[in-house]
Each structure stands twice: as C-alpha cells, then as structure tokens.
Coordinates of C-alpha atoms in Angstrom, one line a residue:
M1 CA 37.6 44.3 29.2
E2 CA 38.6 44.6 25.6
R3 CA 36.2 43.3 23.0
L4 CA 37.7 41.0 20.4
S5 CA 37.1 42.1 16.9
S6 CA 35.6 39.7 14.5
S7 CA 38.9 39.4 12.7
S8 CA 40.6 38.3 15.9
V9 CA 39.1 34.8 15.8
P10 CA 40.0 32.9 12.7
V11 CA 37.2 30.8 11.2
E12 CA 38.1 27.8 9.1
N13 CA 35.9 27.7 6.0
V14 CA 35.3 23.9 5.8
D15 CA 32.2 22.2 4.4
W16 CA 32.0 19.4 6.9
I17 CA 28.7 18.0 5.5
S18 CA 30.2 17.4 2.1
K19 CA 33.0 15.4 3.7
L20 CA 30.5 12.9 5.0
P21 CA 30.3 9.5 3.3
N22 CA 27.6 8.8 0.6
D23 CA 25.5 6.7 2.9
L24 CA 25.1 9.6 5.4
L25 CA 24.4 12.1 2.6
L26 CA 21.7 9.8 1.2
M27 CA 20.1 9.7 4.6
I28 CA 20.0 13.5 4.6
L29 CA 18.5 13.5 1.1
S30 CA 15.9 10.9 2.1
R31 CA 14.3 13.6 4.3
L32 CA 13.8 15.8 1.2
S33 CA 11.3 15.6 -1.6
T34 CA 12.7 14.2 -4.9
D35 CA 12.7 17.7 -6.5
E36 CA 14.7 19.1 -3.6
A37 CA 17.1 16.2 -3.7
V38 CA 17.7 16.7 -7.4
R39 CA 18.4 20.4 -6.9
T40 CA 21.3 19.6 -4.6
S41 CA 23.2 18.4 -7.7
V42 CA 24.1 22.1 -8.4
V43 CA 25.6 22.7 -4.9
S44 CA 29.0 21.4 -5.8
K45 CA 30.9 18.6 -7.6
R46 CA 30.6 16.5 -4.5
W47 CA 26.8 16.7 -4.5
E48 CA 26.4 16.4 -8.3
H49 CA 25.6 12.6 -8.4
V50 CA 24.6 11.8 -4.8
W51 CA 20.8 12.0 -5.5
K52 CA 21.2 9.5 -8.3
H53 CA 21.7 6.7 -5.8
M54 CA 18.5 7.4 -3.8
S55 CA 16.4 4.3 -3.2
H56 CA 13.0 6.1 -3.5
L57 CA 11.7 8.6 -6.0
V58 CA 8.4 10.5 -6.0
L59 CA 7.7 12.3 -9.3
D60 CA 4.5 14.4 -9.2
M61 CA 3.5 16.2 -12.4
R62 CA 0.8 18.1 -10.5
K63 CA 3.4 20.1 -8.5
K64 CA 5.2 21.2 -11.6
I65 CA 2.0 22.4 -13.3
A66 CA 0.3 23.9 -10.3
S67 CA 1.7 27.4 -10.8
S68 CA 1.0 27.5 -14.6
K69 CA -2.0 26.8 -16.7
Y70 CA -2.4 23.3 -17.9
T71 CA -1.9 22.6 -21.5
P72 CA -0.7 19.5 -23.4
E73 CA 2.5 21.3 -24.2
V74 CA 3.3 22.1 -20.6
S75 CA 2.4 18.6 -19.6
K76 CA 4.8 17.2 -22.3
R77 CA 7.6 19.5 -21.1
V78 CA 7.2 18.3 -17.5
A79 CA 7.0 14.7 -18.6
T80 CA 10.3 15.1 -20.5
L81 CA 11.9 16.4 -17.3
M82 CA 10.6 13.4 -15.3
T83 CA 12.0 11.1 -17.9
K84 CA 15.4 12.8 -17.6
I85 CA 15.3 12.3 -13.8
I86 CA 14.5 8.6 -14.2
N87 CA 17.2 8.1 -16.9
N88 CA 19.9 9.9 -14.8
H89 CA 19.2 7.7 -11.8
R90 CA 22.0 5.2 -11.2
G91 CA 21.7 1.7 -9.7
H92 CA 18.6 0.0 -8.3
L93 CA 15.4 1.7 -7.1
E94 CA 13.6 0.2 -4.1
S95 CA 10.4 2.2 -4.9
C96 CA 9.0 4.8 -7.2
V97 CA 5.7 6.8 -7.2
I98 CA 4.6 8.7 -10.3
D99 CA 1.6 11.1 -10.5
H100 CA 0.9 12.2 -14.0
Y101 CA -1.6 13.7 -16.5
T102 CA -0.3 12.7 -19.9
N103 CA 0.1 9.0 -20.9
G104 CA 2.6 9.9 -23.7
M105 CA 5.7 8.7 -21.8
L106 CA 4.2 6.2 -19.4
N107 CA 5.4 3.1 -21.1
T108 CA 8.9 4.5 -21.4
W109 CA 8.9 5.1 -17.6
I110 CA 7.7 1.6 -16.9
Q111 CA 10.3 0.0 -19.1
S112 CA 13.1 2.1 -17.6
L113 CA 12.0 1.5 -14.0
T114 CA 11.3 -2.2 -14.1
G115 CA 14.3 -2.9 -16.4
A116 CA 17.6 -1.0 -15.7
R117 CA 16.5 0.3 -12.3
Q118 CA 14.9 -3.0 -11.1
T119 CA 12.2 -1.2 -9.1
K120 CA 10.5 -3.4 -6.5
H121 CA 7.6 -1.2 -5.6
L122 CA 5.9 0.8 -8.3
T123 CA 2.9 3.2 -7.9
L124 CA 1.4 4.9 -11.0
R125 CA -1.5 7.4 -10.6
H126 CA -3.3 9.0 -13.6
H127 CA -4.9 12.3 -12.8
L128 CA -7.6 13.4 -15.3
K129 CA -7.8 16.8 -16.9
L130 CA -10.6 18.2 -19.1
T131 CA -8.4 17.8 -22.1
N132 CA -7.8 14.1 -21.5
C133 CA -10.8 12.9 -19.6
G134 CA -11.5 9.3 -20.5
E135 CA -8.1 8.8 -22.1
S136 CA -7.0 5.1 -21.8
I137 CA -3.6 3.5 -21.9
D138 CA -2.8 0.3 -23.6
F139 CA 0.0 -1.2 -21.6
P140 CA 2.3 -3.3 -23.7
P141 CA 2.4 -7.1 -23.1
N142 CA 4.4 -8.2 -20.1
S143 CA 4.7 -4.6 -18.8
F144 CA 4.6 -5.8 -15.2
S145 CA 6.2 -9.2 -15.5
Y146 CA 9.7 -8.1 -14.5
P147 CA 10.8 -10.7 -11.9
G148 CA 11.9 -8.1 -9.4
L149 CA 8.6 -6.3 -9.2
T150 CA 6.8 -7.3 -6.0
S151 CA 4.3 -4.5 -5.4
L152 CA 2.2 -2.6 -7.9
S153 CA -0.4 0.1 -7.4
L154 CA -2.4 1.6 -10.3
S155 CA -5.0 4.4 -10.2
S156 CA -7.4 5.6 -12.9
Y157 CA -6.5 3.6 -15.9
I158 CA -8.6 1.7 -18.4
F159 CA -7.6 -1.9 -19.1
R160 CA -8.6 -3.2 -22.5
T161 CA -6.8 -6.6 -22.1
S162 CA -4.9 -8.5 -19.5
H163 CA -1.8 -9.1 -21.5
S164 CA 0.2 -6.5 -19.6
F165 CA 0.1 -8.9 -16.6
N166 CA 1.4 -11.9 -18.4
N167 CA 3.5 -14.1 -16.2
C168 CA 3.5 -11.9 -13.1
K169 CA 4.6 -14.9 -11.0
I170 CA 6.5 -12.8 -8.4
L171 CA 4.0 -10.0 -7.8
K172 CA 2.9 -10.1 -4.2
T173 CA 0.9 -6.9 -3.8
L174 CA -1.6 -5.5 -6.3
K175 CA -3.7 -2.4 -5.6
L176 CA -6.2 -1.1 -8.2
S177 CA -8.1 2.1 -7.6
C178 CA -10.7 3.7 -9.9
M179 CA -9.9 1.2 -12.6
I180 CA -12.1 0.3 -15.6
A181 CA -12.2 -2.8 -17.7
P182 CA -14.6 -3.9 -20.5
D183 CA -15.7 -7.0 -18.7
V184 CA -15.0 -9.1 -15.6
G185 CA -13.1 -11.7 -17.7
V186 CA -10.2 -9.3 -18.2
F187 CA -9.6 -9.0 -14.5
N188 CA -10.1 -12.7 -13.8
R189 CA -7.3 -13.4 -16.3
V190 CA -5.2 -10.8 -14.5
L191 CA -5.6 -12.7 -11.2
T192 CA -4.8 -16.0 -12.8
S193 CA -1.5 -14.4 -14.1
C194 CA -0.5 -13.4 -10.5
P195 CA -0.4 -16.6 -8.5
S196 CA 1.8 -15.2 -5.8
L197 CA -0.5 -12.4 -4.7
E198 CA -0.7 -11.9 -0.9
V199 CA -2.3 -8.5 -0.8
L200 CA -5.2 -7.4 -3.1
V201 CA -7.0 -4.1 -2.9
L202 CA -9.8 -3.5 -5.5
H203 CA -11.9 -0.5 -6.6
I204 CA -12.8 -1.4 -10.1
T205 CA -15.7 -0.9 -12.6
F206 CA -16.6 -3.1 -15.6
Q207 CA -18.4 -1.6 -18.6
K208 CA -20.4 -4.8 -19.3
R209 CA -22.1 -7.0 -16.7
N210 CA -21.3 -10.5 -17.7
G211 CA -20.3 -12.7 -14.8
H212 CA -18.6 -13.1 -11.4
L213 CA -15.3 -11.8 -10.2
K214 CA -13.3 -14.9 -9.1
I215 CA -10.5 -14.6 -6.6
G216 CA -8.9 -17.9 -6.0
N217 CA -5.3 -17.0 -5.2
K218 CA -4.0 -19.6 -2.7
R219 CA -1.4 -17.3 -1.1
L220 CA -3.7 -14.3 -0.6
K221 CA -3.7 -13.0 3.0
L222 CA -5.4 -9.6 2.7
L223 CA -8.3 -8.6 0.5
K224 CA -10.1 -5.3 0.4
V225 CA -13.1 -4.8 -1.9
S226 CA -14.8 -1.5 -2.5
F227 CA -17.2 -0.4 -5.3
C228 CA -16.8 -3.2 -7.7
D229 CA -19.5 -2.3 -10.2
G230 CA -20.7 -4.0 -13.3
I231 CA -20.5 -7.6 -12.1
D232 CA -22.9 -10.3 -10.9
G233 CA -21.0 -11.0 -7.7
I234 CA -17.7 -12.0 -6.2
E235 CA -16.5 -15.5 -5.4
V236 CA -13.5 -15.7 -3.0
S237 CA -11.7 -19.0 -2.4
S238 CA -8.4 -18.3 -0.6
P239 CA -7.4 -20.7 2.1
S240 CA -4.7 -18.4 3.5
L241 CA -6.9 -15.3 3.7
H242 CA -6.9 -13.8 7.2
I243 CA -7.9 -10.2 6.6
L244 CA -11.0 -9.2 4.7
A245 CA -12.3 -5.6 4.4
I246 CA -15.6 -4.9 2.6
D247 CA -16.6 -1.3 1.8
E248 CA -20.2 -0.1 2.0
I249 CA -20.7 0.1 -1.7
L250 CA -21.4 -3.3 -3.3
S251 CA -24.0 -2.8 -6.0
Y252 CA -24.8 -6.5 -6.4
G253 CA -25.6 -7.0 -2.7
R254 CA -23.6 -8.9 -0.1
D255 CA -25.6 -12.0 -0.6
K256 CA -23.7 -12.5 -3.8
F257 CA -20.4 -12.2 -2.1
V258 CA -19.4 -15.8 -1.7
L259 CA -16.5 -16.4 0.7
T260 CA -14.6 -19.7 1.2
S261 CA -11.9 -19.0 3.7
P262 CA -11.5 -21.3 6.7
R263 CA -9.3 -18.9 8.7
L264 CA -11.9 -16.2 9.0
Q265 CA -14.7 -16.1 11.6
F266 CA -17.5 -13.7 11.8
S267 CA -21.3 -13.7 12.2
R268 CA -23.2 -13.6 8.9
D269 CA -24.9 -10.3 10.0
Y270 CA -22.6 -8.4 7.8
K271 CA -24.5 -9.6 4.8
R272 CA -27.7 -8.0 6.0
T273 CA -26.2 -4.5 6.3
C274 CA -24.5 -2.0 4.1
L275 CA -22.0 -0.9 6.7
P276 CA -18.3 -1.5 6.1
H277 CA -17.0 -4.6 7.7
I278 CA -13.5 -5.9 8.6
S279 CA -12.7 -9.5 9.6
Y280 CA -9.2 -10.3 10.9
N281 CA -7.8 -13.6 12.1
I282 CA -4.7 -12.2 13.8
S283 CA -1.6 -14.1 12.7
Q284 CA 1.2 -15.1 15.1
E285 CA 3.8 -15.1 12.3
E286 CA 6.7 -12.8 13.1
N287 CA 6.7 -11.3 9.6
C288 CA 3.1 -11.0 8.5
I289 CA 2.6 -9.1 5.2
G290 CA -1.1 -8.8 5.9
H291 CA -0.7 -7.1 9.2
E292 CA 2.1 -4.9 7.8
E293 CA -0.3 -3.7 5.1
F294 CA -3.2 -3.3 7.6
V295 CA -1.4 -1.3 10.2
V296 CA 1.5 0.4 8.4
N297 CA 0.9 0.8 4.7
T298 CA -2.9 0.8 4.2
C299 CA -4.4 1.7 7.6
G300 CA -5.7 4.9 6.0
E301 CA -7.3 3.0 3.2
L302 CA -8.7 0.1 5.2
L303 CA -10.1 2.2 8.0
R304 CA -11.0 5.5 6.2
V305 CA -14.8 5.2 6.1
R306 CA -17.6 7.7 6.7
L307 CA -20.1 5.3 8.1
P308 CA -19.9 3.2 11.3
A309 CA -18.3 -0.1 10.7
S310 CA -18.1 -3.6 12.3
L311 CA -15.0 -5.6 13.2
S312 CA -14.6 -9.3 13.8
V313 CA -11.3 -10.4 15.3
S314 CA -9.9 -13.9 16.1
V315 CA -7.2 -13.7 18.7
D316 CA -5.1 -16.1 20.9
L317 CA -4.8 -14.4 24.4
M318 CA -1.9 -16.6 25.2
N319 CA 0.2 -15.2 22.4
H320 CA 1.9 -11.9 23.1
R321 CA 2.3 -11.0 19.4
E322 CA -1.4 -11.5 18.6
V323 CA -2.6 -9.4 21.6
E324 CA -0.2 -6.6 20.6
R325 CA -1.5 -6.7 17.1
L326 CA -5.1 -6.5 18.3
R327 CA -4.0 -3.4 20.4
Q328 CA -2.5 -1.8 17.3
V329 CA -5.7 -2.4 15.3
L330 CA -8.0 -0.9 18.0
L331 CA -5.7 2.1 18.4
L332 CA -6.1 2.8 14.7
W333 CA -9.9 2.7 14.9
S334 CA -10.9 6.4 15.0
F335 CA -14.5 6.2 13.9
T336 CA -17.8 4.7 15.2
M337 CA -17.7 0.9 15.7
A338 CA -21.2 -0.4 15.1
K339 CA -20.3 -3.9 16.2
L340 CA -17.2 -5.7 17.7
E341 CA -16.9 -9.4 17.7
I342 CA -13.9 -11.1 19.4
F343 CA -13.4 -14.8 18.8
F344 CA -11.0 -16.4 21.3
K345 CA -8.9 -19.1 19.7
T346 CA -8.7 -22.4 21.4
N347 CA -5.1 -23.1 22.3
N348 CA -4.5 -26.1 24.6
A349 CA -0.8 -26.4 23.7
P350 CA 1.4 -26.7 26.8
R351 CA 3.1 -23.5 27.8
E352 CA 6.9 -23.3 27.9
E353 CA 8.7 -22.7 31.2
G354 CA 8.3 -19.0 32.2
E355 CA 5.5 -18.3 29.8
S356 CA 2.7 -16.1 31.1
S357 CA -0.7 -17.6 31.9
P358 CA -3.7 -16.1 29.9
N359 CA -4.9 -14.0 32.8
K360 CA -1.4 -12.7 33.6
L361 CA -0.8 -11.9 30.0
W362 CA -4.0 -10.0 29.7
E363 CA -3.2 -8.0 32.9
E364 CA 0.3 -7.2 31.6
N365 CA -1.1 -5.8 28.4
N366 CA -3.7 -3.8 30.2
K367 CA -1.0 -2.2 32.3
K368 CA 0.5 -1.0 29.0
D369 CA -2.8 0.6 28.1
S370 CA -3.2 -2.0 25.4
F371 CA -6.8 -1.0 24.5
H372 CA -7.3 2.7 24.4
N373 CA -10.4 3.9 26.2
A374 CA -11.7 0.3 26.6
K375 CA -12.9 -0.5 30.1
F376 CA -13.4 -4.3 30.1
R377 CA -11.6 -7.4 31.3
V378 CA -11.6 -11.0 30.2
D379 CA -11.5 -14.1 32.5
V380 CA -10.4 -17.3 30.8

C-alpha cells in the first residue's frame, strides 16, 4: 500500500473560530482572565475589539507587580494600564472587581465605571503595602449614588464622612470588610442613605467609642456581623430579616446585640456563648436574594469559621422549595455544628390536588439524599 505524502492531502487554512459571531466569542473570553482576554486583541483585526464588550472585568494590581519589586512608580504604571483597560471598554459592564495598592486613580475608576459603563456590581479591595500602610481615601460626594449600582463591596478603606453614600436609594447589597470610620455616627448615616438594602455584611472598626450601631433598614433580608469594634452595641430592627449570621468576635458582648425581627426564631442561648451563630427562616419565595447570597455568593464568608457554630432554622416541611433550601444549607456546612435547632412552621393551609403530604414529601427528599450523612426521620 502506498503511503500518501503530506502534500497529497490539501488542507484549507481557515480560521473557523474567528468566523463565529461575537456572542460566542464573548462566551469563549468569559473563560479567560481579564488579562488573557485583553491580549487576544493582538491576534487579528477580528479579535481587536471583542474583549471590549465583556460583561465582567477583574483588574488585579497584585498580579502585575508580583514579579517585580513594589515601588510607588511601578504601582502608578500598573494603575495607568488598568485605567486604559477601563476606558477602552465599550458598552455596559455587569460587574467589575478591582484589587489595588495605590489610591491615586481610584476615584477616576469609580467615576468611569458607574458613569459611562453603568456597572451594576462593583468590588474594590485596597491591599496595604509598607509604603502606604494606613493610607485613607476620601471618596467624593455621591460616589456610589449612581442609580444603576445595585451591589457594592469595599475592603480596607478609611471613611472620614458618609457623603460618598448620599442618595444611594437603589443599592441592594453592601459588604464592608476591614473598614475603619472615626465614629459610629458615620456608618449610621451610611445606612440611612441606603433604604433599599437587602444584604448587609459588616466587618468594621470605629476609632472612637460613642454609641450604638443602628440597623433599621426595612427591606433587609440578610445580615452578617463580625468584629464590629469600637461601639457600645448593635440595635437591629428589620422586619424582613430572615438570615442572621453572627461571628464569634463581638467585643461589646452579645447581651448588647438587640434584635427586633419577627421572622427569626432561635433560642437565646446564643447570647451566652462566643460561638458563631446563624439563624435562618427559610423563605418560599422563588427568587430570594438572601438565599442566593447565603448559598451561591457568600457561602464561603457566612460559613467559613474556625470554631464550632450553631444553626437555627425555620422550615415548612410541606413546601418543596424550603426543604430543598434546607438541604443546600446543610450540604454547605463542612465544620463542627455545636447545636442545631429546627423550628417547624405551622401551615394549616389546604393542599392543592396532587400535592404531597408532609410525610411523603419528607420521604421523597430523603430518597434524593437531601441531608448528607444525617440519619434521622421526622413524623408530623
């Protein structure tokens, strides 16, 4: 048998990938880091502008400086490159994450992202270096009041005033980690300026102890509190709250954590211990932002503790969605559970035709391995 030479079989030199529509190319780029996606602009004319329509950007100054010695000059050069990427982006940005050292261009980034790019979800993380340890940033007034911004996450900044949050009427999610403010009044004014908050995650320190942190947001559904130092206590009055997570570090003591929330049920034992505690009144709403944050977005934050923790759950066993959400929560729990409380909701509403009885529903969920490694049954 004769062997065919390589020249005997003609090969058509066609770039099939570049012929794909932009939507498919963007799906490919979404699997890459932002740096990798930007570098595809030099592949060909076809790829030059594709990355500029990505819906999500992650700009990490640490990766750019990792291979070189940190200096303010290097930091400034990398910040200029990050600014160029933001300015070259076209259209709307669904979300953007920025990890940075210098604060020199931060306000420029914020204005560009919340203005022309209409970013909905913004994460800003300040990483300290020896050369700028303790550096604070004075955000301009109304920095975060852009009406399209619904989620904001800030880490390691010093707030001098609350004016950057003026008129944040649309903001639904606010996460503050390792934040410092001169006194509790600054942050109380921040919360008053954000009446639509549904998710609030706090890790804040106040330089002067002079009062209580007051959380009275009526739409709040999820609250996590950890290491709030420099205050006399916390007063929470949120009628819609159905998820509460308390970390082990509360310097003022849990007896000064005053909670008014009719939807939450739990024994008061959690006030006599320093162990972390989570209370969850499982909602039957189809789209529940609290559960979405708990299970999908912040499960690592809410459940990442070093000590045993307690869990109080209210659930309706007649509701498929609530039982499934309880299963998801228990599957995420990977550390020692010091105490588990389950409050069974009273539901005497008539069942629709074909709807499972409570016992049957529970048995069906157990067949699906609803509760991992749990050997118990419930009779109603």
